[in-house]
Amino acid sequence: MKYYIIAGEASGDLHGANLMKALFKEDPNAEIRFWGGDLMTQTGGTLVKHYRDLAFMGFIEVVMNLKTILNNINFCKKDIESFKPDVIIFIDYPGFNMRIATWAKEKGIPTHYYISPQIWAWKENRIKAIKKDVDFMYVILPFEKDFYEKKHNFPVDFVGHPLIDAIQNRTIVNEADFRKEHQLDEKPIIALLPGSRKQEINTKLKIMVSVVEFFPEYQFVIAGAPSQDFEIYKPFLVNKNVHFISNKTYDLLSIAHAALVTSGTATLETALFKVPEVVCYKGSWISYQIAKRIITLKFISLVNLIMDKEVVKELIQGDLNTKNLKLELGKILEGESRANILKNYNILEQNLGGTGASEKTAALIVSRLKK
């Protein structure tokens, strides 16, 4: 069968790659065409567009790039018509994917959505479009099943979180070899995860590295995104205690003592590696003012949302400054605060539904297509 997959961000590339591996096992003759990234490309199939050409962050940024976005949507429709897939699989990225889903439904192409849009955070009225245009939804957060089925009478499949598989199936790094390869000394490591978009990196990394001078007994390592060039990170290598490693985030987290993390999937990845973290968020002033008026969630990090309480500290917008970051980082390096975070991380992992999310989803998709 022929599968068309659309993932528009780094996290979607990771989950898309694992889903593709599972689809190839379920359907050895699968033909897969996709929008994604390097990980999906390495798995097989044909890359149509890379997510680095798609990711626009914030309300103002989307408006400024609206022409590009609309051109991508039109190109995607033409590419799907040419490929004639048996199914389209959407992975998160709702602003783009829901537009394609509406069009695909009109064309009679089956629509499967893996990793729900976060409509429980904002734009809950998207449920109308989802019920109309999405044939099957596969959710990865435990509270999403109740949200869809009890609140909105829309049946979904809870398949567990694919990050558990991605982390468990990785190649285990030898810490001594890793430190030697990347010229790291024996000091404990504080990982800096500033995100994968240029805007995120420029905004948050400057504040992250501003605390380096207060922790000379630690070394700070910037986790570079595979989609970005070294030149973007170069200005933030402020002294010999700041290092840069590209495309090795999981290896880095596996040996890190603590982390400063941009809000998003990375907060959950860090938690699953059992690394105490401070969550950092800062957007453009206008985007933030709009967001805080339409998003009613108590928290911004997936860790706190899933646990429904503050497990990790969130420093948002004006609160993300050198003084606060120094204070909160100091709290998680040792002592009671660190112990409490690690205890809650264990509970968090139990709540995520175990292993096999990609395999469960692939099996459901293939079986439904055969019917």
mmCIF file of C-alpha atoms in Angstrom:
data_model
loop_
_atom_site.group_PDB
_atom_site.id
_atom_site.type_symbol
_atom_site.label_atom_id
_atom_site.label_comp_id
_atom_site.label_asym_id
_atom_site.label_seq_id
_atom_site.Cartn_x
_atom_site.Cartn_y
_atom_site.Cartn_z
ATOM 1 C CA MET A 1 0.000 0.000 0.000
ATOM 2 C CA LYS A 2 0.979 3.635 -0.441
ATOM 3 C CA TYR A 3 1.383 5.906 2.577
ATOM 4 C CA TYR A 4 1.762 9.702 2.577
ATOM 5 C CA ILE A 5 3.082 11.057 5.888
ATOM 6 C CA ILE A 6 3.297 14.731 6.900
ATOM 7 C CA ALA A 7 5.508 15.779 9.828
ATOM 8 C CA GLY A 8 6.515 19.430 10.143
ATOM 9 C CA GLU A 9 8.898 19.571 13.115
ATOM 10 C CA ALA A 10 11.909 17.831 14.658
ATOM 11 C CA SER A 11 9.789 15.817 17.101
ATOM 12 C CA GLY A 12 7.521 14.749 14.242
ATOM 13 C CA ASP A 13 10.573 13.565 12.321
ATOM 14 C CA LEU A 14 11.574 11.347 15.258
ATOM 15 C CA HIS A 15 8.113 9.850 15.714
ATOM 16 C CA GLY A 16 7.586 9.616 11.961
ATOM 17 C CA ALA A 17 10.785 7.636 11.536
ATOM 18 C CA ASN A 18 9.780 5.114 14.192
ATOM 19 C CA LEU A 19 6.281 4.828 12.721
ATOM 20 C CA MET A 20 7.771 4.219 9.275
ATOM 21 C CA LYS A 21 9.968 1.411 10.628
ATOM 22 C CA ALA A 22 6.863 -0.199 12.119
ATOM 23 C CA LEU A 23 4.878 0.278 8.899
ATOM 24 C CA PHE A 24 7.605 -1.436 6.867
ATOM 25 C CA LYS A 25 7.376 -4.405 9.265
ATOM 26 C CA GLU A 26 3.586 -4.569 9.011
ATOM 27 C CA ASP A 27 3.595 -4.000 5.255
ATOM 28 C CA PRO A 28 6.919 -5.010 3.632
ATOM 29 C CA ASN A 29 5.695 -3.701 0.273
ATOM 30 C CA ALA A 30 4.845 -0.273 1.644
ATOM 31 C CA GLU A 31 5.556 2.764 -0.530
ATOM 32 C CA ILE A 32 6.058 5.837 1.668
ATOM 33 C CA ARG A 33 6.309 9.444 0.574
ATOM 34 C CA PHE A 34 6.730 12.028 3.322
ATOM 35 C CA TRP A 35 7.364 15.506 4.635
ATOM 36 C CA GLY A 36 9.840 15.230 7.508
ATOM 37 C CA GLY A 37 13.542 15.270 8.233
ATOM 38 C CA ASP A 38 16.805 13.381 8.370
ATOM 39 C CA LEU A 39 15.571 10.555 10.601
ATOM 40 C CA MET A 40 12.660 9.724 8.326
ATOM 41 C CA THR A 41 14.977 9.942 5.309
ATOM 42 C CA GLN A 42 17.344 7.410 6.877
ATOM 43 C CA THR A 43 14.419 5.019 7.392
ATOM 44 C CA GLY A 44 13.454 4.852 3.730
ATOM 45 C CA GLY A 45 10.766 6.198 1.446
ATOM 46 C CA THR A 46 10.930 9.504 -0.443
ATOM 47 C CA LEU A 47 11.381 12.917 1.186
ATOM 48 C CA VAL A 48 9.211 15.652 -0.340
ATOM 49 C CA LYS A 49 10.099 18.607 1.899
ATOM 50 C CA HIS A 50 12.326 18.994 4.967
ATOM 51 C CA TYR A 51 10.758 20.369 8.144
ATOM 52 C CA ARG A 52 13.442 23.078 8.422
ATOM 53 C CA ASP A 53 11.692 24.783 5.485
ATOM 54 C CA LEU A 54 8.294 24.576 7.193
ATOM 55 C CA ALA A 55 8.695 25.574 10.850
ATOM 56 C CA PHE A 56 7.451 29.064 11.668
ATOM 57 C CA MET A 57 7.044 29.851 15.358
ATOM 58 C CA GLY A 58 4.559 32.306 16.863
ATOM 59 C CA PHE A 59 1.588 34.279 15.543
ATOM 60 C CA ILE A 60 3.530 37.152 13.996
ATOM 61 C CA GLU A 61 6.059 34.842 12.383
ATOM 62 C CA VAL A 62 3.273 32.813 10.738
ATOM 63 C CA VAL A 63 1.667 35.962 9.320
ATOM 64 C CA MET A 64 5.009 37.158 7.938
ATOM 65 C CA ASN A 65 5.518 33.833 6.160
ATOM 66 C CA LEU A 66 1.917 33.279 5.088
ATOM 67 C CA LYS A 67 2.697 33.273 1.358
ATOM 68 C CA THR A 68 5.287 30.517 1.819
ATOM 69 C CA ILE A 69 2.877 28.479 3.950
ATOM 70 C CA LEU A 70 0.078 28.767 1.390
ATOM 71 C CA ASN A 71 2.444 27.789 -1.426
ATOM 72 C CA ASN A 72 3.500 24.722 0.575
ATOM 73 C CA ILE A 73 -0.133 23.710 1.107
ATOM 74 C CA ASN A 74 -0.895 23.962 -2.619
ATOM 75 C CA PHE A 75 2.268 22.051 -3.499
ATOM 76 C CA CYS A 76 1.368 19.337 -0.978
ATOM 77 C CA LYS A 77 -2.087 18.833 -2.483
ATOM 78 C CA LYS A 78 -0.652 18.459 -5.976
ATOM 79 C CA ASP A 79 1.997 16.031 -4.736
ATOM 80 C CA ILE A 80 -0.623 13.884 -2.988
ATOM 81 C CA GLU A 81 -2.804 13.809 -6.104
ATOM 82 C CA SER A 82 0.186 12.689 -8.149
ATOM 83 C CA PHE A 83 1.187 9.963 -5.640
ATOM 84 C CA LYS A 84 -2.369 8.639 -5.134
ATOM 85 C CA PRO A 85 -1.837 7.252 -1.605
ATOM 86 C CA ASP A 86 -4.070 4.730 0.121
ATOM 87 C CA VAL A 87 -3.865 6.827 3.278
ATOM 88 C CA ILE A 88 -2.508 10.127 4.578
ATOM 89 C CA ILE A 89 -0.946 10.009 8.052
ATOM 90 C CA PHE A 90 -0.673 13.342 9.829
ATOM 91 C CA ILE A 91 1.799 13.810 12.674
ATOM 92 C CA ASP A 92 0.902 16.780 14.906
ATOM 93 C CA TYR A 93 1.639 20.084 13.010
ATOM 94 C CA PRO A 94 -2.070 21.038 12.990
ATOM 95 C CA GLY A 95 -2.020 24.442 11.272
ATOM 96 C CA PHE A 96 -0.833 22.766 8.098
ATOM 97 C CA ASN A 97 -2.164 19.244 8.520
ATOM 98 C CA MET A 98 -5.773 20.134 9.285
ATOM 99 C CA ARG A 99 -5.981 22.111 6.050
ATOM 100 C CA ILE A 100 -4.747 19.095 4.113
ATOM 101 C CA ALA A 101 -7.128 16.823 6.061
ATOM 102 C CA THR A 102 -10.149 18.909 5.019
ATOM 103 C CA TRP A 103 -9.072 18.730 1.393
ATOM 104 C CA ALA A 104 -8.242 14.997 1.598
ATOM 105 C CA LYS A 105 -11.634 14.174 3.096
ATOM 106 C CA GLU A 106 -13.329 15.874 0.158
ATOM 107 C CA LYS A 107 -11.161 13.792 -2.176
ATOM 108 C CA GLY A 108 -12.113 10.577 -0.382
ATOM 109 C CA ILE A 109 -8.587 9.787 0.831
ATOM 110 C CA PRO A 110 -8.487 8.039 4.259
ATOM 111 C CA THR A 111 -7.081 10.298 6.978
ATOM 112 C CA HIS A 112 -5.256 8.990 10.047
ATOM 113 C CA TYR A 113 -3.820 11.357 12.671
ATOM 114 C CA TYR A 114 -0.905 10.177 14.825
ATOM 115 C CA ILE A 115 -0.098 12.444 17.791
ATOM 116 C CA SER A 116 -3.051 14.707 18.358
ATOM 117 C CA PRO A 117 -2.966 18.454 17.863
ATOM 118 C CA GLN A 118 -2.909 20.006 21.327
ATOM 119 C CA ILE A 119 -6.466 21.293 21.088
ATOM 120 C CA TRP A 120 -6.807 20.744 24.839
ATOM 121 C CA ALA A 121 -4.392 23.681 25.172
ATOM 122 C CA TRP A 122 -5.902 26.079 22.660
ATOM 123 C CA LYS A 123 -8.172 26.142 19.637
ATOM 124 C CA GLU A 124 -10.493 23.559 21.178
ATOM 125 C CA ASN A 125 -12.997 24.441 18.474
ATOM 126 C CA ARG A 126 -10.760 22.442 16.108
ATOM 127 C CA ILE A 127 -12.609 19.405 17.434
ATOM 128 C CA LYS A 128 -15.353 20.140 14.884
ATOM 129 C CA ALA A 129 -12.886 19.839 12.002
ATOM 130 C CA ILE A 130 -11.249 16.775 13.523
ATOM 131 C CA LYS A 131 -14.588 14.967 13.886
ATOM 132 C CA LYS A 132 -15.449 15.883 10.297
ATOM 133 C CA ASP A 133 -12.117 15.353 8.539
ATOM 134 C CA VAL A 134 -10.122 12.753 10.544
ATOM 135 C CA ASP A 135 -11.092 9.092 10.236
ATOM 136 C CA PHE A 136 -8.873 7.777 13.040
ATOM 137 C CA MET A 137 -6.912 9.501 15.808
ATOM 138 C CA TYR A 138 -4.018 7.925 17.740
ATOM 139 C CA VAL A 139 -3.198 9.803 20.956
ATOM 140 C CA ILE A 140 -0.025 9.542 23.048
ATOM 141 C CA LEU A 141 -0.875 11.379 26.277
ATOM 142 C CA PRO A 142 -3.019 9.598 28.890
ATOM 143 C CA PHE A 143 -5.415 12.500 29.504
ATOM 144 C CA GLU A 144 -6.165 12.926 25.791
ATOM 145 C CA LYS A 145 -8.367 9.824 25.597
ATOM 146 C CA ASP A 146 -10.801 11.204 28.182
ATOM 147 C CA PHE A 147 -10.627 14.627 26.563
ATOM 148 C CA TYR A 148 -11.755 13.282 23.202
ATOM 149 C CA GLU A 149 -14.110 10.516 24.249
ATOM 150 C CA LYS A 150 -15.790 11.876 27.391
ATOM 151 C CA LYS A 151 -15.789 15.568 26.582
ATOM 152 C CA HIS A 152 -16.253 15.463 22.809
ATOM 153 C CA ASN A 153 -17.691 11.999 22.051
ATOM 154 C CA PHE A 154 -14.961 11.227 19.526
ATOM 155 C CA PRO A 155 -13.383 7.746 19.799
ATOM 156 C CA VAL A 156 -9.599 7.623 19.740
ATOM 157 C CA ASP A 157 -6.856 5.044 20.356
ATOM 158 C CA PHE A 158 -4.398 5.664 23.203
ATOM 159 C CA VAL A 159 -1.207 3.960 22.003
ATOM 160 C CA GLY A 160 1.288 5.120 24.637
ATOM 161 C CA HIS A 161 4.106 7.612 24.145
ATOM 162 C CA PRO A 162 6.614 6.878 21.344
ATOM 163 C CA LEU A 163 9.414 8.637 23.210
ATOM 164 C CA ILE A 164 9.657 5.665 25.567
ATOM 165 C CA ASP A 165 10.518 3.422 22.613
ATOM 166 C CA ALA A 166 12.838 5.975 21.018
ATOM 167 C CA ILE A 167 14.832 6.275 24.224
ATOM 168 C CA GLN A 168 14.889 2.574 25.065
ATOM 169 C CA ASN A 169 15.887 1.554 21.520
ATOM 170 C CA ARG A 170 18.783 3.986 21.187
ATOM 171 C CA THR A 171 22.396 2.858 21.040
ATOM 172 C CA ILE A 172 23.833 3.203 24.557
ATOM 173 C CA VAL A 173 26.759 5.610 24.661
ATOM 174 C CA ASN A 174 29.964 4.910 26.557
ATOM 175 C CA GLU A 175 30.400 7.975 28.762
ATOM 176 C CA ALA A 176 34.204 7.910 28.827
ATOM 177 C CA ASP A 177 34.396 7.602 25.036
ATOM 178 C CA PHE A 178 31.768 10.315 24.554
ATOM 179 C CA ARG A 179 33.632 12.760 26.803
ATOM 180 C CA LYS A 180 36.909 12.036 25.045
ATOM 181 C CA GLU A 181 35.424 12.360 21.553
ATOM 182 C CA HIS A 182 33.894 15.745 22.326
ATOM 183 C CA GLN A 183 36.733 17.072 24.477
ATOM 184 C CA LEU A 184 34.715 17.197 27.675
ATOM 185 C CA ASP A 185 36.484 17.008 31.036
ATOM 186 C CA GLU A 186 35.335 15.188 34.174
ATOM 187 C CA LYS A 187 33.097 17.980 35.477
ATOM 188 C CA PRO A 188 29.352 17.173 35.745
ATOM 189 C CA ILE A 189 27.440 18.250 32.643
ATOM 190 C CA ILE A 190 24.576 20.716 32.427
ATOM 191 C CA ALA A 191 22.867 20.257 29.065
ATOM 192 C CA LEU A 192 21.442 23.264 27.243
ATOM 193 C CA LEU A 193 18.525 22.438 24.926
ATOM 194 C CA PRO A 194 17.488 25.699 23.223
ATOM 195 C CA GLY A 195 15.135 24.168 20.640
ATOM 196 C CA SER A 196 15.426 23.503 16.920
ATOM 197 C CA ARG A 197 14.222 26.790 15.402
ATOM 198 C CA LYS A 198 16.489 29.800 14.838
ATOM 199 C CA GLN A 199 14.119 32.071 16.739
ATOM 200 C CA GLU A 200 14.126 29.809 19.787
ATOM 201 C CA ILE A 201 17.886 29.428 19.760
ATOM 202 C CA ASN A 202 18.641 33.141 19.473
ATOM 203 C CA THR A 203 16.101 34.096 22.141
ATOM 204 C CA LYS A 204 16.782 31.518 24.817
ATOM 205 C CA LEU A 205 20.404 30.472 24.457
ATOM 206 C CA LYS A 206 21.667 33.949 25.313
ATOM 207 C CA ILE A 207 19.909 33.728 28.676
ATOM 208 C CA MET A 208 20.932 30.115 29.258
ATOM 209 C CA VAL A 209 24.651 30.814 28.861
ATOM 210 C CA SER A 210 24.392 33.897 31.071
ATOM 211 C CA VAL A 211 24.452 31.643 34.164
ATOM 212 C CA VAL A 212 27.625 29.774 33.198
ATOM 213 C CA GLU A 213 29.941 32.011 35.240
ATOM 214 C CA PHE A 214 28.046 31.169 38.447
ATOM 215 C CA PHE A 215 28.666 27.417 38.165
ATOM 216 C CA PRO A 216 32.406 26.966 37.482
ATOM 217 C CA GLU A 217 32.370 23.436 38.903
ATOM 218 C CA TYR A 218 30.098 22.309 36.028
ATOM 219 C CA GLN A 219 30.526 22.293 32.256
ATOM 220 C CA PHE A 220 27.710 23.414 29.985
ATOM 221 C CA VAL A 221 27.042 21.643 26.693
ATOM 222 C CA ILE A 222 24.770 23.060 23.990
ATOM 223 C CA ALA A 223 22.719 20.409 22.192
ATOM 224 C CA GLY A 224 22.781 21.491 18.556
ATOM 225 C CA ALA A 225 19.788 20.682 16.369
ATOM 226 C CA PRO A 226 20.605 18.676 13.215
ATOM 227 C CA SER A 227 18.654 21.171 11.111
ATOM 228 C CA GLN A 228 20.814 24.163 12.109
ATOM 229 C CA ASP A 229 24.340 25.222 11.167
ATOM 230 C CA PHE A 230 27.129 25.705 13.692
ATOM 231 C CA GLU A 231 27.322 29.425 12.867
ATOM 232 C CA ILE A 232 24.029 29.996 14.675
ATOM 233 C CA TYR A 233 25.485 28.637 17.908
ATOM 234 C CA LYS A 234 28.981 30.128 17.609
ATOM 235 C CA PRO A 235 28.182 33.465 19.359
ATOM 236 C CA PHE A 236 27.054 31.575 22.470
ATOM 237 C CA LEU A 237 30.319 29.740 23.086
ATOM 238 C CA VAL A 238 31.202 32.429 25.631
ATOM 239 C CA ASN A 239 34.111 30.682 27.355
ATOM 240 C CA LYS A 240 35.973 27.385 27.678
ATOM 241 C CA ASN A 241 33.280 26.059 30.041
ATOM 242 C CA VAL A 242 30.680 26.051 27.248
ATOM 243 C CA HIS A 243 30.823 23.298 24.639
ATOM 244 C CA PHE A 244 28.787 22.481 21.543
ATOM 245 C CA ILE A 245 27.715 19.066 20.256
ATOM 246 C CA SER A 246 25.416 18.691 17.259
ATOM 247 C CA ASN A 247 22.799 16.000 16.725
ATOM 248 C CA LYS A 248 23.692 14.001 19.864
ATOM 249 C CA THR A 249 20.959 15.127 22.237
ATOM 250 C CA TYR A 250 20.064 11.672 23.551
ATOM 251 C CA ASP A 251 23.708 10.771 24.125
ATOM 252 C CA LEU A 252 24.170 14.063 25.946
ATOM 253 C CA LEU A 253 21.093 13.628 28.131
ATOM 254 C CA SER A 254 22.143 10.102 29.037
ATOM 255 C CA ILE A 255 25.196 11.481 30.880
ATOM 256 C CA ALA A 256 23.921 14.930 31.962
ATOM 257 C CA HIS A 257 23.499 15.929 35.606
ATOM 258 C CA ALA A 258 20.906 18.658 34.919
ATOM 259 C CA ALA A 259 19.452 20.588 31.982
ATOM 260 C CA LEU A 260 17.976 23.894 30.888
ATOM 261 C CA VAL A 261 15.313 23.072 28.326
ATOM 262 C CA THR A 262 13.098 24.988 25.927
ATOM 263 C CA SER A 263 9.443 24.098 26.390
ATOM 264 C CA GLY A 264 8.151 21.378 24.073
ATOM 265 C CA THR A 265 8.840 17.704 23.500
ATOM 266 C CA ALA A 266 12.370 18.145 24.863
ATOM 267 C CA THR A 267 10.995 18.664 28.384
ATOM 268 C CA LEU A 268 9.509 15.163 28.302
ATOM 269 C CA GLU A 269 12.601 13.636 26.707
ATOM 270 C CA THR A 270 14.734 15.131 29.467
ATOM 271 C CA ALA A 271 12.398 13.733 32.124
ATOM 272 C CA LEU A 272 12.504 10.236 30.614
ATOM 273 C CA PHE A 273 16.300 10.371 30.822
ATOM 274 C CA LYS A 274 15.825 11.208 34.520
ATOM 275 C CA VAL A 275 17.643 14.547 34.233
ATOM 276 C CA PRO A 276 16.344 17.324 36.531
ATOM 277 C CA GLU A 277 15.513 20.380 34.446
ATOM 278 C CA VAL A 278 14.408 23.993 34.394
ATOM 279 C CA VAL A 279 11.951 24.749 31.585
ATOM 280 C CA CYS A 280 12.604 27.958 29.637
ATOM 281 C CA TYR A 281 10.159 29.812 27.414
ATOM 282 C CA LYS A 282 10.416 33.244 25.844
ATOM 283 C CA GLY A 283 8.678 34.332 22.653
ATOM 284 C CA SER A 284 8.173 37.644 20.889
ATOM 285 C CA TRP A 285 6.220 40.121 23.023
ATOM 286 C CA ILE A 286 3.218 40.211 20.687
ATOM 287 C CA SER A 287 3.066 36.425 20.261
ATOM 288 C CA TYR A 288 3.224 35.949 24.014
ATOM 289 C CA GLN A 289 0.489 38.529 24.684
ATOM 290 C CA ILE A 290 -1.799 36.767 22.226
ATOM 291 C CA ALA A 291 -0.957 33.300 23.543
ATOM 292 C CA LYS A 292 -1.600 34.056 27.200
ATOM 293 C CA ARG A 293 -5.079 35.335 26.339
ATOM 294 C CA ILE A 294 -6.162 32.197 24.481
ATOM 295 C CA ILE A 295 -4.251 29.421 26.255
ATOM 296 C CA THR A 296 -5.793 28.520 29.587
ATOM 297 C CA LEU A 297 -3.441 25.745 30.726
ATOM 298 C CA LYS A 298 -1.832 25.857 34.165
ATOM 299 C CA PHE A 299 1.521 24.751 32.743
ATOM 300 C CA ILE A 300 3.481 24.855 29.478
ATOM 301 C CA SER A 301 5.716 21.790 29.880
ATOM 302 C CA LEU A 302 4.498 18.301 29.056
ATOM 303 C CA VAL A 303 6.004 17.024 32.303
ATOM 304 C CA ASN A 304 3.800 19.240 34.452
ATOM 305 C CA LEU A 305 0.745 18.851 32.201
ATOM 306 C CA ILE A 306 0.819 15.062 32.380
ATOM 307 C CA MET A 307 1.405 15.058 36.142
ATOM 308 C CA ASP A 308 -1.109 17.907 36.655
ATOM 309 C CA LYS A 309 1.232 19.635 39.113
ATOM 310 C CA GLU A 310 4.532 21.514 39.118
ATOM 311 C CA VAL A 311 7.212 18.846 38.954
ATOM 312 C CA VAL A 312 9.751 21.050 37.155
ATOM 313 C CA LYS A 313 10.098 24.820 37.392
ATOM 314 C CA GLU A 314 8.870 26.827 34.405
ATOM 315 C CA LEU A 315 10.423 30.232 33.738
ATOM 316 C CA ILE A 316 8.187 32.004 31.249
ATOM 317 C CA GLN A 317 8.751 35.245 29.339
ATOM 318 C CA GLY A 318 9.821 37.985 31.796
ATOM 319 C CA ASP A 319 10.586 35.422 34.503
ATOM 320 C CA LEU A 320 13.233 33.884 32.246
ATOM 321 C CA ASN A 321 16.226 35.982 33.271
ATOM 322 C CA THR A 322 19.719 35.386 34.631
ATOM 323 C CA LYS A 323 18.765 35.909 38.279
ATOM 324 C CA ASN A 324 15.869 33.431 38.260
ATOM 325 C CA LEU A 325 17.656 30.891 36.116
ATOM 326 C CA LYS A 326 20.682 30.904 38.409
ATOM 327 C CA LEU A 327 18.414 30.381 41.440
ATOM 328 C CA GLU A 328 16.350 27.553 39.936
ATOM 329 C CA LEU A 329 19.324 25.740 38.430
ATOM 330 C CA GLY A 330 21.080 25.816 41.777
ATOM 331 C CA LYS A 331 18.086 24.134 43.425
ATOM 332 C CA ILE A 332 18.128 21.062 41.177
ATOM 333 C CA LEU A 333 21.832 20.264 41.301
ATOM 334 C CA GLU A 334 21.570 18.512 44.665
ATOM 335 C CA GLY A 335 19.340 18.111 47.711
ATOM 336 C CA GLU A 336 15.615 17.738 48.293
ATOM 337 C CA SER A 337 14.368 19.527 45.162
ATOM 338 C CA ARG A 338 16.435 17.241 42.962
ATOM 339 C CA ALA A 339 15.240 14.126 44.809
ATOM 340 C CA ASN A 340 11.581 15.160 44.456
ATOM 341 C CA ILE A 341 11.942 15.703 40.714
ATOM 342 C CA LEU A 342 13.506 12.269 40.209
ATOM 343 C CA LYS A 343 10.761 10.624 42.274
ATOM 344 C CA ASN A 344 8.063 12.258 40.156
ATOM 345 C CA TYR A 345 9.838 11.313 36.931
ATOM 346 C CA ASN A 346 9.383 7.636 37.808
ATOM 347 C CA ILE A 347 5.634 8.151 38.297
ATOM 348 C CA LEU A 348 5.457 10.116 35.040
ATOM 349 C CA GLU A 349 6.971 7.260 33.060
ATOM 350 C CA GLN A 350 4.480 4.778 34.522
ATOM 351 C CA ASN A 351 1.614 7.048 33.420
ATOM 352 C CA LEU A 352 2.753 7.107 29.790
ATOM 353 C CA GLY A 353 1.469 3.663 28.885
ATOM 354 C CA GLY A 354 4.527 1.510 28.331
ATOM 355 C CA THR A 355 6.350 0.573 25.159
ATOM 356 C CA GLY A 356 5.290 -0.137 21.580
ATOM 357 C CA ALA A 357 3.472 3.060 20.534
ATOM 358 C CA SER A 358 4.795 3.003 16.969
ATOM 359 C CA GLU A 359 4.071 -0.703 16.523
ATOM 360 C CA LYS A 360 0.541 -0.384 17.937
ATOM 361 C CA THR A 361 -0.216 2.547 15.651
ATOM 362 C CA ALA A 362 1.200 0.894 12.536
ATOM 363 C CA ALA A 363 -0.750 -2.306 13.217
ATOM 364 C CA LEU A 364 -3.990 -0.352 13.637
ATOM 365 C CA ILE A 365 -3.419 1.683 10.467
ATOM 366 C CA VAL A 366 -2.607 -1.351 8.304
ATOM 367 C CA SER A 367 -5.448 -3.473 9.679
ATOM 368 C CA ARG A 368 -7.963 -0.664 9.075
ATOM 369 C CA LEU A 369 -6.742 -0.138 5.530
ATOM 370 C CA LYS A 370 -7.093 -3.855 4.780
ATOM 371 C CA LYS A 371 -10.687 -3.752 5.989
#
